[in-house]
Amino acid sequence: MTTAPIQRELFRCTMDYAYYHVGCCILQAVLLYCTGRTKYFGYAHVFGLFAFLMDYCVFYLNAGTRTMILPNLAENWDRGIPDSGDEALGPVQRMLFFLWFDYSAFGIIVWALEMQDHIRYGVQQGIGKGAFKVFSSWPDLCAVLILPLQFWTAPTLSPYLGIDGREVNLARPSPKYQYFLMLFVFVLLLRYKGNCDWKLEIFPILLSALGCGLIHHAALFVHGMRGYANPSRLLWTLCTEWPSLIAGVAACRIFGWTLLSGGFDILGLNTDENNKKSKSKKQKLSSEVRVGNHYKVFKFIVYTLIVVCIAIPMAKVDDEDIVASLVPNIPGQHMHTVGTFFLWLQTCVIVAPKMNCWEDNAVGNINDLLVIAPPAKSGAMLSSKIVMKVGSVCGKCVAGGLRKQSGIPGEVESIPNFNGTILYAAVNMRTWPEYAEKLGYSMEALPYKDLHTRKSPSNGMVRCVTHIRDPLARLRSLYTYARSGGEHQFRYEKGTMARLANSSISLQDSLDIFWISHGRGYLIQSHDFMLLNINLGCVPIKMESYKHDYDGTLKQVLEAYGLGRSAVTRIAEEMAYADGSRMTDETRKADPHFTAEKFSYGFVEQVKELLMKMPDVREMVLSQRKELGYS
């Protein structure tokens, strides 16, 4: 009994596997370039872009038949198995994944076209002479062997890279009957429209395509990375998928524009003169000479469609998407530099005030120095969004600090090296009062508790807000942040992510490692920074208040800055996007700072329960709660 071909397949790979392939593709391209074998680079390049156009732009964005699967995400994270990517991918990450996934066909296409030349030579001169020609030339031999070695060794050797062991699953349709129909149509076109010789041209095309399948699909099947149900379906794939694609490449190279135009020669490329030239070149073995204006127009159309299709989703990419993509991948010592540069660019360079923020009963004025001072994992990211919005709406320049080393707990962050009228004194900028005094502001006006009603002098004053957070919530947040690789230092630099998520140890052992390596120092440092800011007179805003009343809590911050009612209302409305309760599940999972979203509710509660059973943790949490007014 025969079964229908599988209609949907699952491709599963680790990021190390992807890095391994990228390295091999670069090696292949360099080898061919150094030996002067670049004549097929252009075709492979356009095919990779065309595959990206169809896979990402058409099937993923438009038809929705390509999906990034994240099965049982929270359960896998609980068990230390970051399956299918450790967080839902944002729009930028998804586009880059598809670009790699599809454009990596570059190497396969170059290999297939090179093999067609060798096969054609063997058909004409004899198999023995053809094989001797390949094995007697080391460039030919390397060009033939590098692709099989790449695909068959990647599943075994790529884990040794140790760069990124996360796994990504891609579900895609597998229309075998359509592939078979495409193959049938392309072969007929090549033979009867393109006048290709069966033996010298079509046979090398089909044989090289079968080789592509044995290299690519067979390797994935053997290593369990592609969702073929059984060997018969694998055989069906070998005989249809790559053969149809390679035959399609040959057809597009000869009359690509005619295919796109539905057979109508709109641009007048099918002139009698061109047809005669095509027929006269029929016997020449290098199919490169059979490429004319049709291919050039086809290539132009592909470029145009890709630009248009990418422009549509990328136009919807906002600052949140960019930040979510960059944070886990920027080395810690550079992350604050990049953040400071971004704030400076948005508020100090691109200066376009939207309104006068000191009208409508404002108690502050434009000369005030506005300060926000949050510790790590206590609203630092939200604080940056607040000051950037205030700066862009009110026309004030936001200045941030720099750091030389990564780490939580980390070094004392340096004060900005340029003048600003809003200070983002985040993480551990303990010397921020020096910055205020450097700009000519007096710290003697602090402390005060009537900041919401106190009128600023004409030359301005310091208005400071600090975010505080329950110590257990801070500790739990840092643990899940580190365990899920929320930023580069945890994911790549120090191996923290791998140690904490090690499925061979218990959760308690994981928490013990975390407490010794990061937890204790962080809890002390963040608490001391909060108390420092409170003692300096900063208005303490509890992070927990945002969950219960986001708009009201945000308005407390803006009123402490002495802004007018109209400005407070407008900024609060424009900041609604940062409210976690208003975000979609996908948005929260894509954000590296919403770490609890990556784990099950039960796991998060268990983490908090086990932490409070640790004597040192419990003693410190209770003491800090009392000092911060949480008990």
PDB file of C-alpha atoms in Angstrom, residues 3-241:
ATOM      1  CA  THR A   3       0.878   6.529   1.111  1.00  0.00           C
ATOM      2  CA  ALA A   4       0.491  10.082  -0.099  1.00  0.00           C
ATOM      3  CA  PRO A   5       3.607  12.198   0.116  1.00  0.00           C
ATOM      4  CA  ILE A   6       3.914  14.152   3.316  1.00  0.00           C
ATOM      5  CA  GLN A   7       2.524  17.655   2.860  1.00  0.00           C
ATOM      6  CA  ARG A   8       4.306  19.427   5.712  1.00  0.00           C
ATOM      7  CA  GLU A   9       7.851  18.951   6.943  1.00  0.00           C
ATOM      8  CA  LEU A  10       9.769  20.146   9.962  1.00  0.00           C
ATOM      9  CA  PHE A  11      13.366  21.305   9.694  1.00  0.00           C
ATOM     10  CA  ARG A  12      15.248  21.414  12.977  1.00  0.00           C
ATOM     11  CA  CYS A  13      18.736  22.761  13.522  1.00  0.00           C
ATOM     12  CA  THR A  14      20.865  24.382  16.180  1.00  0.00           C
ATOM     13  CA  MET A  15      22.408  27.811  15.788  1.00  0.00           C
ATOM     14  CA  ASP A  16      25.821  26.098  15.891  1.00  0.00           C
ATOM     15  CA  TYR A  17      24.718  24.121  12.828  1.00  0.00           C
ATOM     16  CA  ALA A  18      23.891  27.393  11.076  1.00  0.00           C
ATOM     17  CA  TYR A  19      27.262  28.917  12.005  1.00  0.00           C
ATOM     18  CA  TYR A  20      29.024  25.794  10.744  1.00  0.00           C
ATOM     19  CA  HIS A  21      27.251  26.072   7.399  1.00  0.00           C
ATOM     20  CA  VAL A  22      28.027  29.766   7.070  1.00  0.00           C
ATOM     21  CA  GLY A  23      31.708  29.017   7.618  1.00  0.00           C
ATOM     22  CA  CYS A  24      31.697  26.228   5.033  1.00  0.00           C
ATOM     23  CA  CYS A  25      29.864  28.390   2.476  1.00  0.00           C
ATOM     24  CA  ILE A  26      32.445  31.146   2.921  1.00  0.00           C
ATOM     25  CA  LEU A  27      35.248  28.588   2.571  1.00  0.00           C
ATOM     26  CA  GLN A  28      33.680  27.231  -0.616  1.00  0.00           C
ATOM     27  CA  ALA A  29      33.254  30.725  -2.084  1.00  0.00           C
ATOM     28  CA  VAL A  30      36.851  31.701  -1.216  1.00  0.00           C
ATOM     29  CA  LEU A  31      38.216  28.484  -2.700  1.00  0.00           C
ATOM     30  CA  LEU A  32      36.345  28.962  -5.964  1.00  0.00           C
ATOM     31  CA  TYR A  33      37.266  32.632  -6.113  1.00  0.00           C
ATOM     32  CA  CYS A  34      40.967  31.944  -5.566  1.00  0.00           C
ATOM     33  CA  THR A  35      40.946  29.348  -8.351  1.00  0.00           C
ATOM     34  CA  GLY A  36      39.103  31.639 -10.757  1.00  0.00           C
ATOM     35  CA  ARG A  37      35.868  29.617 -10.758  1.00  0.00           C
ATOM     36  CA  THR A  38      33.382  32.425 -10.277  1.00  0.00           C
ATOM     37  CA  LYS A  39      31.346  32.174 -13.478  1.00  0.00           C
ATOM     38  CA  TYR A  40      28.365  30.683 -11.612  1.00  0.00           C
ATOM     39  CA  PHE A  41      28.399  33.035  -8.623  1.00  0.00           C
ATOM     40  CA  GLY A  42      25.907  35.411 -10.210  1.00  0.00           C
ATOM     41  CA  TYR A  43      23.355  32.677 -10.872  1.00  0.00           C
ATOM     42  CA  ALA A  44      23.717  31.205  -7.397  1.00  0.00           C
ATOM     43  CA  HIS A  45      23.388  34.678  -5.878  1.00  0.00           C
ATOM     44  CA  VAL A  46      20.148  35.399  -7.735  1.00  0.00           C
ATOM     45  CA  PHE A  47      18.755  31.963  -6.910  1.00  0.00           C
ATOM     46  CA  GLY A  48      19.453  32.530  -3.203  1.00  0.00           C
ATOM     47  CA  LEU A  49      17.658  35.871  -3.352  1.00  0.00           C
ATOM     48  CA  PHE A  50      14.788  34.359  -5.331  1.00  0.00           C
ATOM     49  CA  ALA A  51      14.462  31.564  -2.761  1.00  0.00           C
ATOM     50  CA  PHE A  52      14.369  34.211  -0.035  1.00  0.00           C
ATOM     51  CA  LEU A  53      11.750  36.144  -1.996  1.00  0.00           C
ATOM     52  CA  MET A  54       9.492  33.109  -2.311  1.00  0.00           C
ATOM     53  CA  ASP A  55      10.125  31.585   1.120  1.00  0.00           C
ATOM     54  CA  TYR A  56      10.041  34.709   3.293  1.00  0.00           C
ATOM     55  CA  CYS A  57       8.173  37.335   1.284  1.00  0.00           C
ATOM     56  CA  VAL A  58       5.544  35.135  -0.361  1.00  0.00           C
ATOM     57  CA  PHE A  59       5.061  31.994   1.718  1.00  0.00           C
ATOM     58  CA  TYR A  60       5.873  33.406   5.172  1.00  0.00           C
ATOM     59  CA  LEU A  61       4.696  37.019   5.097  1.00  0.00           C
ATOM     60  CA  ASN A  62       1.841  36.667   2.652  1.00  0.00           C
ATOM     61  CA  ALA A  63       0.540  33.096   2.653  1.00  0.00           C
ATOM     62  CA  GLY A  64       1.580  32.121   6.190  1.00  0.00           C
ATOM     63  CA  THR A  65       2.621  28.630   5.090  1.00  0.00           C
ATOM     64  CA  ARG A  66       6.070  28.968   6.672  1.00  0.00           C
ATOM     65  CA  THR A  67       6.015  29.023  10.461  1.00  0.00           C
ATOM     66  CA  MET A  68       8.610  29.255  13.197  1.00  0.00           C
ATOM     67  CA  ILE A  69       7.537  26.588  15.683  1.00  0.00           C
ATOM     68  CA  LEU A  70       8.198  26.987  19.402  1.00  0.00           C
ATOM     69  CA  PRO A  71       6.657  23.803  20.839  1.00  0.00           C
ATOM     70  CA  ASN A  72       6.201  23.617  24.623  1.00  0.00           C
ATOM     71  CA  LEU A  73       8.521  26.578  25.041  1.00  0.00           C
ATOM     72  CA  ALA A  74       8.007  27.135  28.761  1.00  0.00           C
ATOM     73  CA  GLU A  75       8.137  23.446  29.626  1.00  0.00           C
ATOM     74  CA  ASN A  76      11.401  23.007  27.756  1.00  0.00           C
ATOM     75  CA  TRP A  77      12.940  26.021  29.449  1.00  0.00           C
ATOM     76  CA  ASP A  78      11.876  24.659  32.830  1.00  0.00           C
ATOM     77  CA  ARG A  79      13.853  21.502  32.073  1.00  0.00           C
ATOM     78  CA  GLY A  80      16.884  23.420  30.830  1.00  0.00           C
ATOM     79  CA  ILE A  81      16.138  22.674  27.187  1.00  0.00           C
ATOM     80  CA  PRO A  82      15.875  25.949  25.242  1.00  0.00           C
ATOM     81  CA  ASP A  83      14.013  24.261  22.386  1.00  0.00           C
ATOM     82  CA  SER A  84      13.412  25.961  19.039  1.00  0.00           C
ATOM     83  CA  GLY A  85      14.994  29.234  20.001  1.00  0.00           C
ATOM     84  CA  ASP A  86      15.031  30.566  23.511  1.00  0.00           C
ATOM     85  CA  GLU A  87      12.474  33.242  22.785  1.00  0.00           C
ATOM     86  CA  ALA A  88       9.921  34.032  20.148  1.00  0.00           C
ATOM     87  CA  LEU A  89      11.814  35.686  17.321  1.00  0.00           C
ATOM     88  CA  GLY A  90      11.114  39.309  16.525  1.00  0.00           C
ATOM     89  CA  PRO A  91      10.578  40.574  12.950  1.00  0.00           C
ATOM     90  CA  VAL A  92      14.244  41.446  12.390  1.00  0.00           C
ATOM     91  CA  GLN A  93      15.440  38.063  13.681  1.00  0.00           C
ATOM     92  CA  ARG A  94      12.874  36.193  11.588  1.00  0.00           C
ATOM     93  CA  MET A  95      13.941  38.010   8.441  1.00  0.00           C
ATOM     94  CA  LEU A  96      17.624  37.274   9.122  1.00  0.00           C
ATOM     95  CA  PHE A  97      16.852  33.611   9.806  1.00  0.00           C
ATOM     96  CA  PHE A  98      15.060  33.212   6.478  1.00  0.00           C
ATOM     97  CA  LEU A  99      17.838  35.088   4.706  1.00  0.00           C
ATOM     98  CA  TRP A 100      20.373  32.573   6.032  1.00  0.00           C
ATOM     99  CA  PHE A 101      18.066  29.583   5.494  1.00  0.00           C
ATOM    100  CA  ASP A 102      17.341  30.433   1.857  1.00  0.00           C
ATOM    101  CA  TYR A 103      20.510  32.170   0.716  1.00  0.00           C
ATOM    102  CA  SER A 104      22.627  29.273   1.978  1.00  0.00           C
ATOM    103  CA  ALA A 105      21.476  27.523  -1.219  1.00  0.00           C
ATOM    104  CA  PHE A 106      24.203  29.604  -2.897  1.00  0.00           C
ATOM    105  CA  GLY A 107      26.754  26.857  -2.311  1.00  0.00           C
ATOM    106  CA  ILE A 108      24.430  24.112  -3.542  1.00  0.00           C
ATOM    107  CA  ILE A 109      23.663  25.938  -6.794  1.00  0.00           C
ATOM    108  CA  VAL A 110      27.336  26.617  -7.500  1.00  0.00           C
ATOM    109  CA  TRP A 111      28.124  22.955  -6.796  1.00  0.00           C
ATOM    110  CA  ALA A 112      25.326  21.768  -9.106  1.00  0.00           C
ATOM    111  CA  LEU A 113      26.423  23.978 -11.992  1.00  0.00           C
ATOM    112  CA  GLU A 114      30.053  22.952 -11.550  1.00  0.00           C
ATOM    113  CA  MET A 115      29.003  19.300 -11.518  1.00  0.00           C
ATOM    114  CA  GLN A 116      27.003  19.774 -14.714  1.00  0.00           C
ATOM    115  CA  ASP A 117      30.198  20.844 -16.464  1.00  0.00           C
ATOM    116  CA  HIS A 118      32.038  17.759 -15.161  1.00  0.00           C
ATOM    117  CA  ILE A 119      29.183  15.419 -16.084  1.00  0.00           C
ATOM    118  CA  ARG A 120      28.879  16.995 -19.533  1.00  0.00           C
ATOM    119  CA  TYR A 121      32.612  16.513 -20.068  1.00  0.00           C
ATOM    120  CA  GLY A 122      32.333  12.895 -18.927  1.00  0.00           C
ATOM    121  CA  VAL A 123      29.428  12.238 -21.281  1.00  0.00           C
ATOM    122  CA  GLN A 124      31.360  13.671 -24.193  1.00  0.00           C
ATOM    123  CA  GLN A 125      34.832  12.316 -23.414  1.00  0.00           C
ATOM    124  CA  GLY A 126      34.002   9.203 -21.402  1.00  0.00           C
ATOM    125  CA  ILE A 127      33.457   8.534 -17.702  1.00  0.00           C
ATOM    126  CA  GLY A 128      37.081   7.548 -17.114  1.00  0.00           C
ATOM    127  CA  LYS A 129      38.490  10.747 -18.567  1.00  0.00           C
ATOM    128  CA  GLY A 130      35.888  12.798 -16.720  1.00  0.00           C
ATOM    129  CA  ALA A 131      36.782  11.221 -13.368  1.00  0.00           C
ATOM    130  CA  PHE A 132      40.508  11.561 -14.088  1.00  0.00           C
ATOM    131  CA  LYS A 133      40.029  15.257 -14.871  1.00  0.00           C
ATOM    132  CA  VAL A 134      38.355  15.815 -11.486  1.00  0.00           C
ATOM    133  CA  PHE A 135      40.758  13.772  -9.362  1.00  0.00           C
ATOM    134  CA  SER A 136      43.894  15.046 -11.054  1.00  0.00           C
ATOM    135  CA  SER A 137      43.101  18.667 -10.221  1.00  0.00           C
ATOM    136  CA  TRP A 138      42.990  19.598  -6.552  1.00  0.00           C
ATOM    137  CA  PRO A 139      40.786  22.688  -7.160  1.00  0.00           C
ATOM    138  CA  ASP A 140      38.270  20.501  -9.014  1.00  0.00           C
ATOM    139  CA  LEU A 141      38.440  17.845  -6.330  1.00  0.00           C
ATOM    140  CA  CYS A 142      37.931  20.355  -3.529  1.00  0.00           C
ATOM    141  CA  ALA A 143      35.045  22.004  -5.373  1.00  0.00           C
ATOM    142  CA  VAL A 144      33.341  18.630  -5.762  1.00  0.00           C
ATOM    143  CA  LEU A 145      33.931  17.322  -2.224  1.00  0.00           C
ATOM    144  CA  ILE A 146      33.458  20.394  -0.018  1.00  0.00           C
ATOM    145  CA  LEU A 147      29.648  20.416  -0.221  1.00  0.00           C
ATOM    146  CA  PRO A 148      29.121  16.705   0.640  1.00  0.00           C
ATOM    147  CA  LEU A 149      31.593  17.050   3.505  1.00  0.00           C
ATOM    148  CA  GLN A 150      29.810  20.169   4.704  1.00  0.00           C
ATOM    149  CA  PHE A 151      26.336  18.623   4.933  1.00  0.00           C
ATOM    150  CA  TRP A 152      27.339  15.180   6.176  1.00  0.00           C
ATOM    151  CA  THR A 153      29.721  16.417   8.877  1.00  0.00           C
ATOM    152  CA  ALA A 154      27.722  19.424  10.092  1.00  0.00           C
ATOM    153  CA  PRO A 155      25.311  17.536  12.414  1.00  0.00           C
ATOM    154  CA  THR A 156      28.246  15.756  14.080  1.00  0.00           C
ATOM    155  CA  LEU A 157      30.887  18.480  14.215  1.00  0.00           C
ATOM    156  CA  SER A 158      28.825  21.671  14.641  1.00  0.00           C
ATOM    157  CA  PRO A 159      28.078  21.062  18.371  1.00  0.00           C
ATOM    158  CA  TYR A 160      31.811  21.309  19.042  1.00  0.00           C
ATOM    159  CA  LEU A 161      31.716  24.979  18.014  1.00  0.00           C
ATOM    160  CA  GLY A 162      29.989  25.716  21.313  1.00  0.00           C
ATOM    161  CA  ILE A 163      28.863  29.158  20.122  1.00  0.00           C
ATOM    162  CA  ASP A 164      25.114  28.795  20.489  1.00  0.00           C
ATOM    163  CA  GLY A 165      23.326  25.501  21.128  1.00  0.00           C
ATOM    164  CA  ARG A 166      19.797  26.893  20.803  1.00  0.00           C
ATOM    165  CA  GLU A 167      17.506  25.054  18.442  1.00  0.00           C
ATOM    166  CA  VAL A 168      15.155  26.500  15.850  1.00  0.00           C
ATOM    167  CA  ASN A 169      12.291  24.656  14.178  1.00  0.00           C
ATOM    168  CA  LEU A 170      10.877  25.695  10.824  1.00  0.00           C
ATOM    169  CA  ALA A 171       7.678  24.116   9.526  1.00  0.00           C
ATOM    170  CA  ARG A 172       7.155  24.286   5.778  1.00  0.00           C
ATOM    171  CA  PRO A 173       4.857  22.715   3.167  1.00  0.00           C
ATOM    172  CA  SER A 174       6.251  19.860   1.135  1.00  0.00           C
ATOM    173  CA  PRO A 175       4.144  19.736  -2.050  1.00  0.00           C
ATOM    174  CA  LYS A 176       5.744  16.750  -3.755  1.00  0.00           C
ATOM    175  CA  TYR A 177       3.171  16.588  -6.538  1.00  0.00           C
ATOM    176  CA  GLN A 178       3.742  20.251  -7.345  1.00  0.00           C
ATOM    177  CA  TYR A 179       7.488  19.648  -7.440  1.00  0.00           C
ATOM    178  CA  PHE A 180       6.931  16.747  -9.823  1.00  0.00           C
ATOM    179  CA  LEU A 181       4.718  18.901 -12.041  1.00  0.00           C
ATOM    180  CA  MET A 182       7.312  21.699 -12.013  1.00  0.00           C
ATOM    181  CA  LEU A 183      10.022  19.219 -12.997  1.00  0.00           C
ATOM    182  CA  PHE A 184       7.913  17.896 -15.864  1.00  0.00           C
ATOM    183  CA  VAL A 185       7.159  21.408 -17.165  1.00  0.00           C
ATOM    184  CA  PHE A 186      10.747  22.639 -16.862  1.00  0.00           C
ATOM    185  CA  VAL A 187      12.181  19.619 -18.670  1.00  0.00           C
ATOM    186  CA  LEU A 188       9.707  20.094 -21.524  1.00  0.00           C
ATOM    187  CA  LEU A 189      10.604  23.782 -21.726  1.00  0.00           C
ATOM    188  CA  LEU A 190      14.315  23.017 -21.770  1.00  0.00           C
ATOM    189  CA  ARG A 191      13.957  20.364 -24.450  1.00  0.00           C
ATOM    190  CA  TYR A 192      11.401  21.833 -26.832  1.00  0.00           C
ATOM    191  CA  LYS A 193      11.511  25.578 -26.119  1.00  0.00           C
ATOM    192  CA  GLY A 194      15.180  25.892 -25.197  1.00  0.00           C
ATOM    193  CA  ASN A 195      16.388  23.247 -27.693  1.00  0.00           C
ATOM    194  CA  CYS A 196      18.520  21.550 -25.019  1.00  0.00           C
ATOM    195  CA  ASP A 197      20.099  18.238 -25.950  1.00  0.00           C
ATOM    196  CA  TRP A 198      18.872  15.301 -23.838  1.00  0.00           C
ATOM    197  CA  LYS A 199      22.291  13.753 -23.388  1.00  0.00           C
ATOM    198  CA  LEU A 200      24.606  16.750 -23.209  1.00  0.00           C
ATOM    199  CA  GLU A 201      22.425  19.169 -21.263  1.00  0.00           C
ATOM    200  CA  ILE A 202      19.277  17.752 -19.661  1.00  0.00           C
ATOM    201  CA  PHE A 203      20.941  14.589 -18.327  1.00  0.00           C
ATOM    202  CA  PRO A 204      23.716  16.578 -16.497  1.00  0.00           C
ATOM    203  CA  ILE A 205      21.051  18.869 -15.043  1.00  0.00           C
ATOM    204  CA  LEU A 206      19.006  15.987 -13.618  1.00  0.00           C
ATOM    205  CA  LEU A 207      22.011  14.011 -12.383  1.00  0.00           C
ATOM    206  CA  SER A 208      23.499  17.021 -10.606  1.00  0.00           C
ATOM    207  CA  ALA A 209      20.081  17.703  -9.053  1.00  0.00           C
ATOM    208  CA  LEU A 210      19.923  14.159  -7.714  1.00  0.00           C
ATOM    209  CA  GLY A 211      23.370  14.723  -6.234  1.00  0.00           C
ATOM    210  CA  CYS A 212      22.084  17.854  -4.481  1.00  0.00           C
ATOM    211  CA  GLY A 213      19.304  15.795  -2.904  1.00  0.00           C
ATOM    212  CA  LEU A 214      21.694  13.073  -1.728  1.00  0.00           C
ATOM    213  CA  ILE A 215      23.935  15.712  -0.177  1.00  0.00           C
ATOM    214  CA  HIS A 216      21.240  17.850   1.398  1.00  0.00           C
ATOM    215  CA  HIS A 217      18.059  15.890   2.133  1.00  0.00           C
ATOM    216  CA  ALA A 218      19.663  12.511   2.702  1.00  0.00           C
ATOM    217  CA  ALA A 219      22.084  13.960   5.271  1.00  0.00           C
ATOM    218  CA  LEU A 220      19.225  15.647   7.156  1.00  0.00           C
ATOM    219  CA  PHE A 221      17.188  12.425   7.086  1.00  0.00           C
ATOM    220  CA  VAL A 222      20.022  10.263   8.391  1.00  0.00           C
ATOM    221  CA  HIS A 223      20.710  12.679  11.263  1.00  0.00           C
ATOM    222  CA  GLY A 224      17.035  13.131  12.113  1.00  0.00           C
ATOM    223  CA  MET A 225      16.930  16.817  11.275  1.00  0.00           C
ATOM    224  CA  ARG A 226      14.182  16.772   8.653  1.00  0.00           C
ATOM    225  CA  GLY A 227      10.665  15.468   9.201  1.00  0.00           C
ATOM    226  CA  TYR A 228      10.439  12.715   6.593  1.00  0.00           C
ATOM    227  CA  ALA A 229       8.144   9.963   7.811  1.00  0.00           C
ATOM    228  CA  ASN A 230      10.029   7.101   6.147  1.00  0.00           C
ATOM    229  CA  PRO A 231      12.665   6.321   3.479  1.00  0.00           C
ATOM    230  CA  SER A 232      10.063   6.122   0.701  1.00  0.00           C
ATOM    231  CA  ARG A 233       9.079   9.732   1.282  1.00  0.00           C
ATOM    232  CA  LEU A 234      12.746  10.664   1.349  1.00  0.00           C
ATOM    233  CA  LEU A 235      13.133   8.962  -2.045  1.00  0.00           C
ATOM    234  CA  TRP A 236      10.120  10.878  -3.339  1.00  0.00           C
ATOM    235  CA  THR A 237      11.805  14.091  -2.162  1.00  0.00           C
ATOM    236  CA  LEU A 238      15.134  13.204  -3.776  1.00  0.00           C
ATOM    237  CA  CYS A 239      13.436  12.640  -7.114  1.00  0.00           C
ATOM    238  CA  THR A 240      11.334  15.803  -7.139  1.00  0.00           C
ATOM    239  CA  GLU A 241      12.477  18.727  -4.963  1.00  0.00           C
TER     240      GLU A 241
END
